[in-house]
JSON list of C-alpha atoms in Angstrom, two decimals:
[
{"chain": "M", "resi": 1, "resn": "GLU", "atom": "CA", "xyz": [-15.19, -22.20, -37.94]},
{"chain": "M", "resi": 2, "resn": "PRO", "atom": "CA", "xyz": [-17.11, -22.38, -34.65]},
{"chain": "M", "resi": 3, "resn": "GLU", "atom": "CA", "xyz": [-18.95, -19.26, -33.66]},
{"chain": "M", "resi": 4, "resn": "VAL", "atom": "CA", "xyz": [-20.75, -17.54, -30.92]},
{"chain": "M", "resi": 5, "resn": "THR", "atom": "CA", "xyz": [-24.49, -17.19, -31.71]},
{"chain": "M", "resi": 6, "resn": "GLN", "atom": "CA", "xyz": [-26.84, -14.67, -30.14]},
{"chain": "M", "resi": 7, "resn": "THR", "atom": "CA", "xyz": [-30.62, -14.35, -30.10]},
{"chain": "M", "resi": 8, "resn": "PRO", "atom": "CA", "xyz": [-32.50, -12.13, -30.66]},
{"chain": "M", "resi": 9, "resn": "SER", "atom": "CA", "xyz": [-30.62, -10.16, -33.26]},
{"chain": "M", "resi": 10, "resn": "HIS", "atom": "CA", "xyz": [-32.90, -7.11, -32.40]},
{"chain": "M", "resi": 11, "resn": "GLN", "atom": "CA", "xyz": [-35.40, -6.55, -29.67]},
{"chain": "M", "resi": 12, "resn": "VAL", "atom": "CA", "xyz": [-37.69, -3.57, -28.83]},
{"chain": "M", "resi": 13, "resn": "THR", "atom": "CA", "xyz": [-39.03, -3.43, -25.36]},
{"chain": "M", "resi": 14, "resn": "GLN", "atom": "CA", "xyz": [-40.98, -1.08, -23.26]},
{"chain": "M", "resi": 15, "resn": "MET", "atom": "CA", "xyz": [-39.21, 0.74, -20.25]},
{"chain": "M", "resi": 16, "resn": "GLY", "atom": "CA", "xyz": [-39.69, -1.36, -17.17]},
{"chain": "M", "resi": 17, "resn": "GLN", "atom": "CA", "xyz": [-39.88, -4.67, -18.93]},
{"chain": "M", "resi": 18, "resn": "GLU", "atom": "CA", "xyz": [-37.71, -7.59, -18.27]},
{"chain": "M", "resi": 19, "resn": "VAL", "atom": "CA", "xyz": [-35.38, -8.71, -21.16]},
{"chain": "M", "resi": 20, "resn": "ILE", "atom": "CA", "xyz": [-33.53, -11.83, -21.63]},
{"chain": "M", "resi": 21, "resn": "LEU", "atom": "CA", "xyz": [-30.61, -12.05, -24.21]},
{"chain": "M", "resi": 22, "resn": "ARG", "atom": "CA", "xyz": [-29.52, -15.43, -25.05]},
{"chain": "M", "resi": 23, "resn": "CYS", "atom": "CA", "xyz": [-26.01, -16.68, -26.24]},
{"chain": "M", "resi": 24, "resn": "VAL", "atom": "CA", "xyz": [-24.68, -20.10, -27.26]},
{"chain": "M", "resi": 25, "resn": "PRO", "atom": "CA", "xyz": [-20.91, -19.99, -26.65]},
{"chain": "M", "resi": 26, "resn": "ILE", "atom": "CA", "xyz": [-18.39, -22.02, -28.65]},
{"chain": "M", "resi": 27, "resn": "SER", "atom": "CA", "xyz": [-18.78, -25.62, -27.38]},
{"chain": "M", "resi": 28, "resn": "ASN", "atom": "CA", "xyz": [-15.36, -26.25, -25.70]},
{"chain": "M", "resi": 29, "resn": "HIS", "atom": "CA", "xyz": [-15.07, -22.70, -24.20]},
{"chain": "M", "resi": 30, "resn": "LEU", "atom": "CA", "xyz": [-15.22, -22.41, -20.49]},
{"chain": "M", "resi": 31, "resn": "TYR", "atom": "CA", "xyz": [-15.28, -18.53, -19.92]},
{"chain": "M", "resi": 32, "resn": "PHE", "atom": "CA", "xyz": [-18.24, -16.36, -21.04]},
{"chain": "M", "resi": 33, "resn": "TYR", "atom": "CA", "xyz": [-18.77, -12.72, -21.20]},
{"chain": "M", "resi": 34, "resn": "TRP", "atom": "CA", "xyz": [-21.10, -10.01, -21.93]},
{"chain": "M", "resi": 35, "resn": "TYR", "atom": "CA", "xyz": [-20.12, -6.66, -23.37]},
{"chain": "M", "resi": 36, "resn": "ARG", "atom": "CA", "xyz": [-22.26, -3.75, -24.58]},
{"chain": "M", "resi": 37, "resn": "GLN", "atom": "CA", "xyz": [-21.89, -0.95, -26.90]},
{"chain": "M", "resi": 38, "resn": "ILE", "atom": "CA", "xyz": [-24.16, 2.10, -26.79]},
{"chain": "M", "resi": 39, "resn": "LEU", "atom": "CA", "xyz": [-24.72, 3.56, -30.11]},
{"chain": "M", "resi": 40, "resn": "GLY", "atom": "CA", "xyz": [-21.70, 5.55, -31.25]},
{"chain": "M", "resi": 41, "resn": "GLN", "atom": "CA", "xyz": [-19.58, 4.58, -28.28]},
{"chain": "M", "resi": 42, "resn": "LYS", "atom": "CA", "xyz": [-16.98, 2.12, -27.50]},
{"chain": "M", "resi": 43, "resn": "VAL", "atom": "CA", "xyz": [-17.43, -1.56, -26.43]},
{"chain": "M", "resi": 44, "resn": "GLU", "atom": "CA", "xyz": [-17.71, -1.84, -22.55]},
{"chain": "M", "resi": 45, "resn": "PHE", "atom": "CA", "xyz": [-17.16, -4.86, -20.49]},
{"chain": "M", "resi": 46, "resn": "LEU", "atom": "CA", "xyz": [-20.00, -5.98, -18.24]},
{"chain": "M", "resi": 47, "resn": "VAL", "atom": "CA", "xyz": [-19.35, -9.43, -16.81]},
{"chain": "M", "resi": 48, "resn": "SER", "atom": "CA", "xyz": [-17.33, -12.50, -17.08]},
{"chain": "M", "resi": 49, "resn": "PHE", "atom": "CA", "xyz": [-18.59, -15.99, -16.01]},
{"chain": "M", "resi": 50, "resn": "TYR", "atom": "CA", "xyz": [-16.66, -19.15, -15.19]},
{"chain": "M", "resi": 51, "resn": "ASN", "atom": "CA", "xyz": [-17.58, -22.32, -13.35]},
{"chain": "M", "resi": 52, "resn": "ASN", "atom": "CA", "xyz": [-21.24, -21.23, -12.84]},
{"chain": "M", "resi": 53, "resn": "GLU", "atom": "CA", "xyz": [-20.37, -18.06, -11.11]},
{"chain": "M", "resi": 54, "resn": "ILE", "atom": "CA", "xyz": [-19.42, -14.36, -11.93]},
{"chain": "M", "resi": 55, "resn": "SER", "atom": "CA", "xyz": [-15.76, -14.01, -11.87]},
{"chain": "M", "resi": 56, "resn": "GLU", "atom": "CA", "xyz": [-15.60, -10.28, -12.65]},
{"chain": "M", "resi": 57, "resn": "LYS", "atom": "CA", "xyz": [-18.10, -7.52, -13.33]},
{"chain": "M", "resi": 58, "resn": "SER", "atom": "CA", "xyz": [-17.95, -3.76, -14.05]},
{"chain": "M", "resi": 59, "resn": "GLU", "atom": "CA", "xyz": [-19.68, -1.02, -12.37]},
{"chain": "M", "resi": 60, "resn": "ILE", "atom": "CA", "xyz": [-22.19, -1.00, -15.11]},
{"chain": "M", "resi": 61, "resn": "PHE", "atom": "CA", "xyz": [-23.31, -4.49, -14.07]},
{"chain": "M", "resi": 62, "resn": "ASP", "atom": "CA", "xyz": [-25.76, -3.47, -11.25]},
{"chain": "M", "resi": 63, "resn": "ASP", "atom": "CA", "xyz": [-28.53, -5.18, -9.54]},
{"chain": "M", "resi": 64, "resn": "GLN", "atom": "CA", "xyz": [-30.69, -4.92, -12.51]},
{"chain": "M", "resi": 65, "resn": "PHE", "atom": "CA", "xyz": [-28.59, -7.35, -14.49]},
{"chain": "M", "resi": 66, "resn": "SER", "atom": "CA", "xyz": [-27.87, -10.98, -13.94]},
{"chain": "M", "resi": 67, "resn": "VAL", "atom": "CA", "xyz": [-26.42, -13.92, -15.89]},
{"chain": "M", "resi": 68, "resn": "GLU", "atom": "CA", "xyz": [-27.03, -17.46, -15.98]},
{"chain": "M", "resi": 69, "resn": "ARG", "atom": "CA", "xyz": [-25.99, -20.69, -17.64]},
{"chain": "M", "resi": 70, "resn": "PRO", "atom": "CA", "xyz": [-29.27, -22.52, -17.35]},
{"chain": "M", "resi": 71, "resn": "ASP", "atom": "CA", "xyz": [-28.01, -25.60, -19.34]},
{"chain": "M", "resi": 72, "resn": "GLY", "atom": "CA", "xyz": [-25.00, -26.99, -20.91]},
{"chain": "M", "resi": 73, "resn": "SER", "atom": "CA", "xyz": [-25.04, -24.72, -23.96]},
{"chain": "M", "resi": 74, "resn": "ASN", "atom": "CA", "xyz": [-26.88, -21.42, -23.20]},
{"chain": "M", "resi": 75, "resn": "PHE", "atom": "CA", "xyz": [-25.58, -18.32, -21.52]},
{"chain": "M", "resi": 76, "resn": "THR", "atom": "CA", "xyz": [-28.13, -15.55, -20.84]},
{"chain": "M", "resi": 77, "resn": "LEU", "atom": "CA", "xyz": [-28.27, -11.97, -19.71]},
{"chain": "M", "resi": 78, "resn": "LYS", "atom": "CA", "xyz": [-31.27, -10.83, -17.94]},
{"chain": "M", "resi": 79, "resn": "ILE", "atom": "CA", "xyz": [-32.12, -7.10, -17.53]},
{"chain": "M", "resi": 80, "resn": "ARG", "atom": "CA", "xyz": [-34.92, -7.07, -14.75]},
{"chain": "M", "resi": 81, "resn": "SER", "atom": "CA", "xyz": [-36.61, -3.69, -15.39]},
{"chain": "M", "resi": 82, "resn": "THR", "atom": "CA", "xyz": [-35.11, -2.02, -18.51]},
{"chain": "M", "resi": 83, "resn": "LYS", "atom": "CA", "xyz": [-34.33, 1.68, -18.75]},
{"chain": "M", "resi": 84, "resn": "LEU", "atom": "CA", "xyz": [-33.94, 3.99, -21.78]},
{"chain": "M", "resi": 85, "resn": "GLU", "atom": "CA", "xyz": [-30.23, 4.00, -21.18]},
{"chain": "M", "resi": 86, "resn": "ASP", "atom": "CA", "xyz": [-30.11, 0.14, -21.61]},
{"chain": "M", "resi": 87, "resn": "SER", "atom": "CA", "xyz": [-30.56, 0.68, -25.28]},
{"chain": "M", "resi": 88, "resn": "ALA", "atom": "CA", "xyz": [-27.40, -0.68, -26.79]},
{"chain": "M", "resi": 89, "resn": "MET", "atom": "CA", "xyz": [-25.86, -3.62, -28.74]},
{"chain": "M", "resi": 90, "resn": "TYR", "atom": "CA", "xyz": [-25.07, -6.39, -26.37]},
{"chain": "M", "resi": 91, "resn": "PHE", "atom": "CA", "xyz": [-22.21, -8.64, -27.39]},
{"chain": "M", "resi": 92, "resn": "CYS", "atom": "CA", "xyz": [-21.81, -12.21, -25.87]},
{"chain": "M", "resi": 93, "resn": "ALA", "atom": "CA", "xyz": [-18.28, -13.60, -26.04]},
{"chain": "M", "resi": 94, "resn": "SER", "atom": "CA", "xyz": [-16.51, -16.73, -24.95]},
{"chain": "M", "resi": 95, "resn": "SER", "atom": "CA", "xyz": [-12.92, -18.09, -24.65]},
{"chain": "M", "resi": 96, "resn": "VAL", "atom": "CA", "xyz": [-11.22, -21.27, -23.92]},
{"chain": "M", "resi": 97, "resn": "LYS", "atom": "CA", "xyz": [-9.55, -19.91, -20.89]},
{"chain": "M", "resi": 98, "resn": "GLY", "atom": "CA", "xyz": [-9.83, -16.54, -19.11]},
{"chain": "M", "resi": 99, "resn": "PHE", "atom": "CA", "xyz": [-6.22, -15.72, -18.62]},
{"chain": "M", "resi": 100, "resn": "SER", "atom": "CA", "xyz": [-3.70, -13.95, -20.66]},
{"chain": "M", "resi": 101, "resn": "GLY", "atom": "CA", "xyz": [-3.02, -15.09, -24.15]},
{"chain": "M", "resi": 102, "resn": "ASN", "atom": "CA", "xyz": [-6.47, -16.50, -25.23]},
{"chain": "M", "resi": 103, "resn": "THR", "atom": "CA", "xyz": [-8.54, -14.94, -27.72]},
{"chain": "M", "resi": 104, "resn": "ILE", "atom": "CA", "xyz": [-12.18, -13.82, -26.85]},
{"chain": "M", "resi": 105, "resn": "TYR", "atom": "CA", "xyz": [-14.54, -14.59, -29.72]},
{"chain": "M", "resi": 106, "resn": "PHE", "atom": "CA", "xyz": [-17.64, -12.33, -30.12]},
{"chain": "M", "resi": 107, "resn": "GLY", "atom": "CA", "xyz": [-21.09, -13.14, -31.30]},
{"chain": "M", "resi": 108, "resn": "GLU", "atom": "CA", "xyz": [-22.86, -10.87, -33.77]},
{"chain": "M", "resi": 109, "resn": "GLY", "atom": "CA", "xyz": [-24.64, -8.96, -31.06]},
{"chain": "M", "resi": 110, "resn": "SER", "atom": "CA", "xyz": [-28.28, -8.35, -29.98]},
{"chain": "M", "resi": 111, "resn": "TRP", "atom": "CA", "xyz": [-29.70, -4.84, -30.50]},
{"chain": "M", "resi": 112, "resn": "LEU", "atom": "CA", "xyz": [-31.81, -3.90, -27.64]},
{"chain": "M", "resi": 113, "resn": "THR", "atom": "CA", "xyz": [-34.05, -0.87, -28.02]},
{"chain": "M", "resi": 114, "resn": "VAL", "atom": "CA", "xyz": [-35.87, 0.44, -24.98]},
{"chain": "M", "resi": 115, "resn": "VAL", "atom": "CA", "xyz": [-38.85, 2.65, -25.69]},
{"chain": "W", "resi": 1, "resn": "ALA", "atom": "CA", "xyz": [-5.91, 0.19, -14.94]},
{"chain": "W", "resi": 2, "resn": "GLN", "atom": "CA", "xyz": [-5.48, -0.79, -18.64]},
{"chain": "W", "resi": 3, "resn": "SER", "atom": "CA", "xyz": [-6.66, 1.65, -21.26]},
{"chain": "W", "resi": 4, "resn": "VAL", "atom": "CA", "xyz": [-6.60, 2.04, -25.08]},
{"chain": "W", "resi": 5, "resn": "THR", "atom": "CA", "xyz": [-6.55, 5.37, -26.95]},
{"chain": "W", "resi": 6, "resn": "GLN", "atom": "CA", "xyz": [-7.47, 5.52, -30.60]},
{"chain": "W", "resi": 7, "resn": "PRO", "atom": "CA", "xyz": [-6.70, 9.22, -31.46]},
{"chain": "W", "resi": 8, "resn": "ASP", "atom": "CA", "xyz": [-8.47, 9.16, -34.91]},
{"chain": "W", "resi": 9, "resn": "ILE", "atom": "CA", "xyz": [-12.21, 9.17, -34.71]},
{"chain": "W", "resi": 10, "resn": "HIS", "atom": "CA", "xyz": [-12.73, 9.11, -38.41]},
{"chain": "W", "resi": 11, "resn": "ILE", "atom": "CA", "xyz": [-10.26, 8.58, -41.30]},
{"chain": "W", "resi": 12, "resn": "THR", "atom": "CA", "xyz": [-11.01, 8.72, -45.05]},
{"chain": "W", "resi": 13, "resn": "VAL", "atom": "CA", "xyz": [-8.69, 7.12, -47.53]},
{"chain": "W", "resi": 14, "resn": "SER", "atom": "CA", "xyz": [-8.95, 6.56, -51.36]},
{"chain": "W", "resi": 15, "resn": "GLU", "atom": "CA", "xyz": [-9.25, 3.07, -52.55]},
{"chain": "W", "resi": 16, "resn": "GLY", "atom": "CA", "xyz": [-5.89, 1.58, -53.27]},
{"chain": "W", "resi": 17, "resn": "ALA", "atom": "CA", "xyz": [-4.13, 3.97, -50.95]},
{"chain": "W", "resi": 18, "resn": "SER", "atom": "CA", "xyz": [-2.23, 2.74, -47.77]},
{"chain": "W", "resi": 19, "resn": "LEU", "atom": "CA", "xyz": [-3.77, 2.88, -44.43]},
{"chain": "W", "resi": 20, "resn": "GLU", "atom": "CA", "xyz": [-2.48, 3.18, -40.86]},
{"chain": "W", "resi": 21, "resn": "LEU", "atom": "CA", "xyz": [-4.74, 3.36, -37.85]},
{"chain": "W", "resi": 22, "resn": "ARG", "atom": "CA", "xyz": [-3.23, 4.40, -34.70]},
{"chain": "W", "resi": 23, "resn": "CYS", "atom": "CA", "xyz": [-3.60, 2.64, -31.23]},
{"chain": "W", "resi": 24, "resn": "ASN", "atom": "CA", "xyz": [-1.84, 3.50, -28.05]},
{"chain": "W", "resi": 25, "resn": "TYR", "atom": "CA", "xyz": [-2.32, 1.45, -24.92]},
{"chain": "W", "resi": 26, "resn": "SER", "atom": "CA", "xyz": [-1.61, 1.76, -21.23]},
{"chain": "W", "resi": 27, "resn": "TYR", "atom": "CA", "xyz": [-0.75, -1.23, -19.15]},
{"chain": "W", "resi": 28, "resn": "GLY", "atom": "CA", "xyz": [1.98, -1.85, -16.66]},
{"chain": "W", "resi": 29, "resn": "ALA", "atom": "CA", "xyz": [3.11, -5.14, -17.82]},
{"chain": "W", "resi": 30, "resn": "THR", "atom": "CA", "xyz": [3.17, -7.12, -20.98]},
{"chain": "W", "resi": 31, "resn": "PRO", "atom": "CA", "xyz": [0.00, -6.47, -22.84]},
{"chain": "W", "resi": 32, "resn": "TYR", "atom": "CA", "xyz": [-2.04, -8.67, -25.17]},
{"chain": "W", "resi": 33, "resn": "LEU", "atom": "CA", "xyz": [-3.32, -6.71, -27.96]},
{"chain": "W", "resi": 34, "resn": "PHE", "atom": "CA", "xyz": [-6.15, -7.02, -30.49]},
{"chain": "W", "resi": 35, "resn": "TRP", "atom": "CA", "xyz": [-7.64, -5.28, -33.45]},
{"chain": "W", "resi": 36, "resn": "TYR", "atom": "CA", "xyz": [-11.26, -5.94, -34.23]},
{"chain": "W", "resi": 37, "resn": "VAL", "atom": "CA", "xyz": [-13.46, -4.64, -37.07]},
{"chain": "W", "resi": 38, "resn": "GLN", "atom": "CA", "xyz": [-17.12, -3.95, -36.99]},
{"chain": "W", "resi": 39, "resn": "SER", "atom": "CA", "xyz": [-19.27, -3.53, -40.10]},
{"chain": "W", "resi": 40, "resn": "PRO", "atom": "CA", "xyz": [-22.52, -1.51, -39.55]},
{"chain": "W", "resi": 41, "resn": "GLY", "atom": "CA", "xyz": [-24.95, -3.49, -37.46]},
{"chain": "W", "resi": 42, "resn": "GLN", "atom": "CA", "xyz": [-22.53, -6.29, -37.33]},
{"chain": "W", "resi": 43, "resn": "GLY", "atom": "CA", "xyz": [-20.55, -8.03, -34.61]},
{"chain": "W", "resi": 44, "resn": "LEU", "atom": "CA", "xyz": [-16.89, -7.85, -33.79]},
{"chain": "W", "resi": 45, "resn": "GLN", "atom": "CA", "xyz": [-14.59, -9.72, -36.03]},
{"chain": "W", "resi": 46, "resn": "LEU", "atom": "CA", "xyz": [-11.04, -10.44, -34.91]},
{"chain": "W", "resi": 47, "resn": "LEU", "atom": "CA", "xyz": [-8.51, -9.03, -37.38]},
{"chain": "W", "resi": 48, "resn": "LEU", "atom": "CA", "xyz": [-5.33, -10.03, -35.66]},
{"chain": "W", "resi": 49, "resn": "LYS", "atom": "CA", "xyz": [-3.71, -10.26, -32.13]},
{"chain": "W", "resi": 50, "resn": "TYR", "atom": "CA", "xyz": [-0.38, -9.89, -30.50]},
{"chain": "W", "resi": 51, "resn": "PHE", "atom": "CA", "xyz": [0.46, -12.07, -27.59]},
{"chain": "W", "resi": 52, "resn": "SER", "atom": "CA", "xyz": [4.32, -12.44, -27.72]},
{"chain": "W", "resi": 53, "resn": "GLY", "atom": "CA", "xyz": [7.16, -13.11, -30.23]},
{"chain": "W", "resi": 54, "resn": "ASP", "atom": "CA", "xyz": [7.56, -11.34, -33.53]},
{"chain": "W", "resi": 55, "resn": "THR", "atom": "CA", "xyz": [6.31, -7.82, -33.09]},
{"chain": "W", "resi": 56, "resn": "LEU", "atom": "CA", "xyz": [4.81, -7.59, -36.56]},
{"chain": "W", "resi": 57, "resn": "VAL", "atom": "CA", "xyz": [1.83, -9.63, -36.79]},
{"chain": "W", "resi": 58, "resn": "GLN", "atom": "CA", "xyz": [-0.26, -10.50, -39.87]},
{"chain": "W", "resi": 59, "resn": "GLY", "atom": "CA", "xyz": [-3.93, -10.77, -39.89]},
{"chain": "W", "resi": 60, "resn": "ILE", "atom": "CA", "xyz": [-6.91, -11.57, -42.05]},
{"chain": "W", "resi": 61, "resn": "LYS", "atom": "CA", "xyz": [-7.80, -9.43, -45.12]},
{"chain": "W", "resi": 62, "resn": "GLY", "atom": "CA", "xyz": [-4.36, -8.19, -45.68]},
{"chain": "W", "resi": 63, "resn": "PHE", "atom": "CA", "xyz": [-3.98, -6.27, -42.39]},
{"chain": "W", "resi": 64, "resn": "GLU", "atom": "CA", "xyz": [-0.88, -6.23, -40.20]},
{"chain": "W", "resi": 65, "resn": "ALA", "atom": "CA", "xyz": [0.00, -4.52, -36.97]},
{"chain": "W", "resi": 66, "resn": "GLU", "atom": "CA", "xyz": [3.33, -3.73, -35.26]},
{"chain": "W", "resi": 67, "resn": "PHE", "atom": "CA", "xyz": [3.81, -3.81, -31.63]},
{"chain": "W", "resi": 68, "resn": "LYS", "atom": "CA", "xyz": [6.22, -1.09, -30.31]},
{"chain": "W", "resi": 69, "resn": "ARG", "atom": "CA", "xyz": [6.86, -1.30, -26.60]},
{"chain": "W", "resi": 70, "resn": "SER", "atom": "CA", "xyz": [8.75, 1.74, -26.43]},
{"chain": "W", "resi": 71, "resn": "GLN", "atom": "CA", "xyz": [5.90, 3.85, -27.91]},
{"chain": "W", "resi": 72, "resn": "SER", "atom": "CA", "xyz": [3.19, 1.85, -26.19]},
{"chain": "W", "resi": 73, "resn": "SER", "atom": "CA", "xyz": [1.54, 1.48, -29.65]},
{"chain": "W", "resi": 74, "resn": "PHE", "atom": "CA", "xyz": [-0.02, -1.13, -31.82]},
{"chain": "W", "resi": 75, "resn": "ASN", "atom": "CA", "xyz": [-0.81, 0.53, -35.13]},
{"chain": "W", "resi": 76, "resn": "LEU", "atom": "CA", "xyz": [-2.85, -1.27, -37.82]},
{"chain": "W", "resi": 77, "resn": "ARG", "atom": "CA", "xyz": [-1.71, -0.96, -41.43]},
{"chain": "W", "resi": 78, "resn": "LYS", "atom": "CA", "xyz": [-2.89, -2.22, -44.71]},
{"chain": "W", "resi": 79, "resn": "PRO", "atom": "CA", "xyz": [-0.86, -1.34, -47.98]},
{"chain": "W", "resi": 80, "resn": "SER", "atom": "CA", "xyz": [-3.92, -1.02, -50.21]},
{"chain": "W", "resi": 81, "resn": "VAL", "atom": "CA", "xyz": [-7.34, -0.33, -48.99]},
{"chain": "W", "resi": 82, "resn": "HIS", "atom": "CA", "xyz": [-10.36, -1.80, -50.75]},
{"chain": "W", "resi": 83, "resn": "TRP", "atom": "CA", "xyz": [-13.96, -0.32, -50.56]},
{"chain": "W", "resi": 84, "resn": "SER", "atom": "CA", "xyz": [-14.97, -3.38, -48.57]},
{"chain": "W", "resi": 85, "resn": "ASP", "atom": "CA", "xyz": [-12.65, -2.23, -45.68]},
{"chain": "W", "resi": 86, "resn": "ALA", "atom": "CA", "xyz": [-15.08, 0.57, -44.81]},
{"chain": "W", "resi": 87, "resn": "ALA", "atom": "CA", "xyz": [-15.97, -0.10, -41.22]},
{"chain": "W", "resi": 88, "resn": "GLU", "atom": "CA", "xyz": [-15.24, 0.68, -37.68]},
{"chain": "W", "resi": 89, "resn": "TYR", "atom": "CA", "xyz": [-11.96, -0.53, -36.14]},
{"chain": "W", "resi": 90, "resn": "PHE", "atom": "CA", "xyz": [-11.35, -1.17, -32.48]},
{"chain": "W", "resi": 91, "resn": "CYS", "atom": "CA", "xyz": [-8.14, -1.69, -30.84]},
{"chain": "W", "resi": 92, "resn": "ALA", "atom": "CA", "xyz": [-8.24, -3.69, -27.54]},
{"chain": "W", "resi": 93, "resn": "VAL", "atom": "CA", "xyz": [-5.92, -4.70, -24.79]},
{"chain": "W", "resi": 94, "resn": "THR", "atom": "CA", "xyz": [-5.97, -7.28, -22.00]},
{"chain": "W", "resi": 95, "resn": "GLY", "atom": "CA", "xyz": [-3.38, -7.72, -19.36]},
{"chain": "W", "resi": 96, "resn": "GLY", "atom": "CA", "xyz": [-3.75, -11.22, -18.25]},
{"chain": "W", "resi": 97, "resn": "TYR", "atom": "CA", "xyz": [-7.14, -10.75, -16.75]},
{"chain": "W", "resi": 98, "resn": "GLN", "atom": "CA", "xyz": [-10.55, -11.65, -18.39]},
{"chain": "W", "resi": 99, "resn": "LYS", "atom": "CA", "xyz": [-11.71, -8.28, -19.21]},
{"chain": "W", "resi": 100, "resn": "VAL", "atom": "CA", "xyz": [-10.81, -6.84, -22.55]},
{"chain": "W", "resi": 101, "resn": "THR", "atom": "CA", "xyz": [-10.64, -3.03, -22.71]},
{"chain": "W", "resi": 102, "resn": "PHE", "atom": "CA", "xyz": [-11.48, -1.40, -25.98]},
{"chain": "W", "resi": 103, "resn": "GLY", "atom": "CA", "xyz": [-10.62, 1.78, -27.56]},
{"chain": "W", "resi": 104, "resn": "THR", "atom": "CA", "xyz": [-13.30, 4.19, -28.76]},
{"chain": "W", "resi": 105, "resn": "GLY", "atom": "CA", "xyz": [-12.83, 3.01, -32.41]},
{"chain": "W", "resi": 106, "resn": "THR", "atom": "CA", "xyz": [-11.94, 4.60, -35.76]},
{"chain": "W", "resi": 107, "resn": "LYS", "atom": "CA", "xyz": [-14.39, 4.89, -38.49]},
{"chain": "W", "resi": 108, "resn": "LEU", "atom": "CA", "xyz": [-12.85, 4.17, -41.83]},
{"chain": "W", "resi": 109, "resn": "GLN", "atom": "CA", "xyz": [-14.45, 5.67, -44.95]},
{"chain": "W", "resi": 110, "resn": "VAL", "atom": "CA", "xyz": [-13.09, 4.57, -48.40]},
{"chain": "W", "resi": 111, "resn": "ILE", "atom": "CA", "xyz": [-13.70, 6.88, -51.36]},
{"chain": "W", "resi": 112, "resn": "PRO", "atom": "CA", "xyz": [-13.41, 5.78, -54.97]}
]
């Protein structure tokens, strides 16, 4: 079964450093997402992306965050200057369509630890 | 705004016993509901989903869930729990938008 893949699985970074998390969505999917889960808390929506632009973002997704689809297969999340509170599991997800009735498939996640 | 409540933070059941995990949602129109499972350090695996039609939906690993509009609930059930079912379970809702809203999760512990 096709799956969403994410790299790295775990990254430790110093506060203030830039981090790029990478994702390869399922090949025929058109909508891409990033969610995050702070340890012990619920999964939270960050941003959705379609047709090479952000279609929706949450209040968490501030100017420190950016997303990009640099080529036909990758979808990246960049955190420009990491803070301690950015430590979380970041999930990439994709779906065929963005509107109701379509399943969103999640990757295994990337653990980000900011020290 | 859509929201999901999972009232049980932690549930412990004996292996072989039945299981019911509660989920209540808030959404003004027809919701689209999901249950995901997350093993420690792992990603989110879709167990089952409700979009329309039969209100009792079957999922993987022997799980089922029933959508009850009158109660705004989508409880997850399994007739006989296995030790490998120990994980965290998340109920989620989307209402026709791209954003999926998750509940806070229920951690399931299975004892011999």
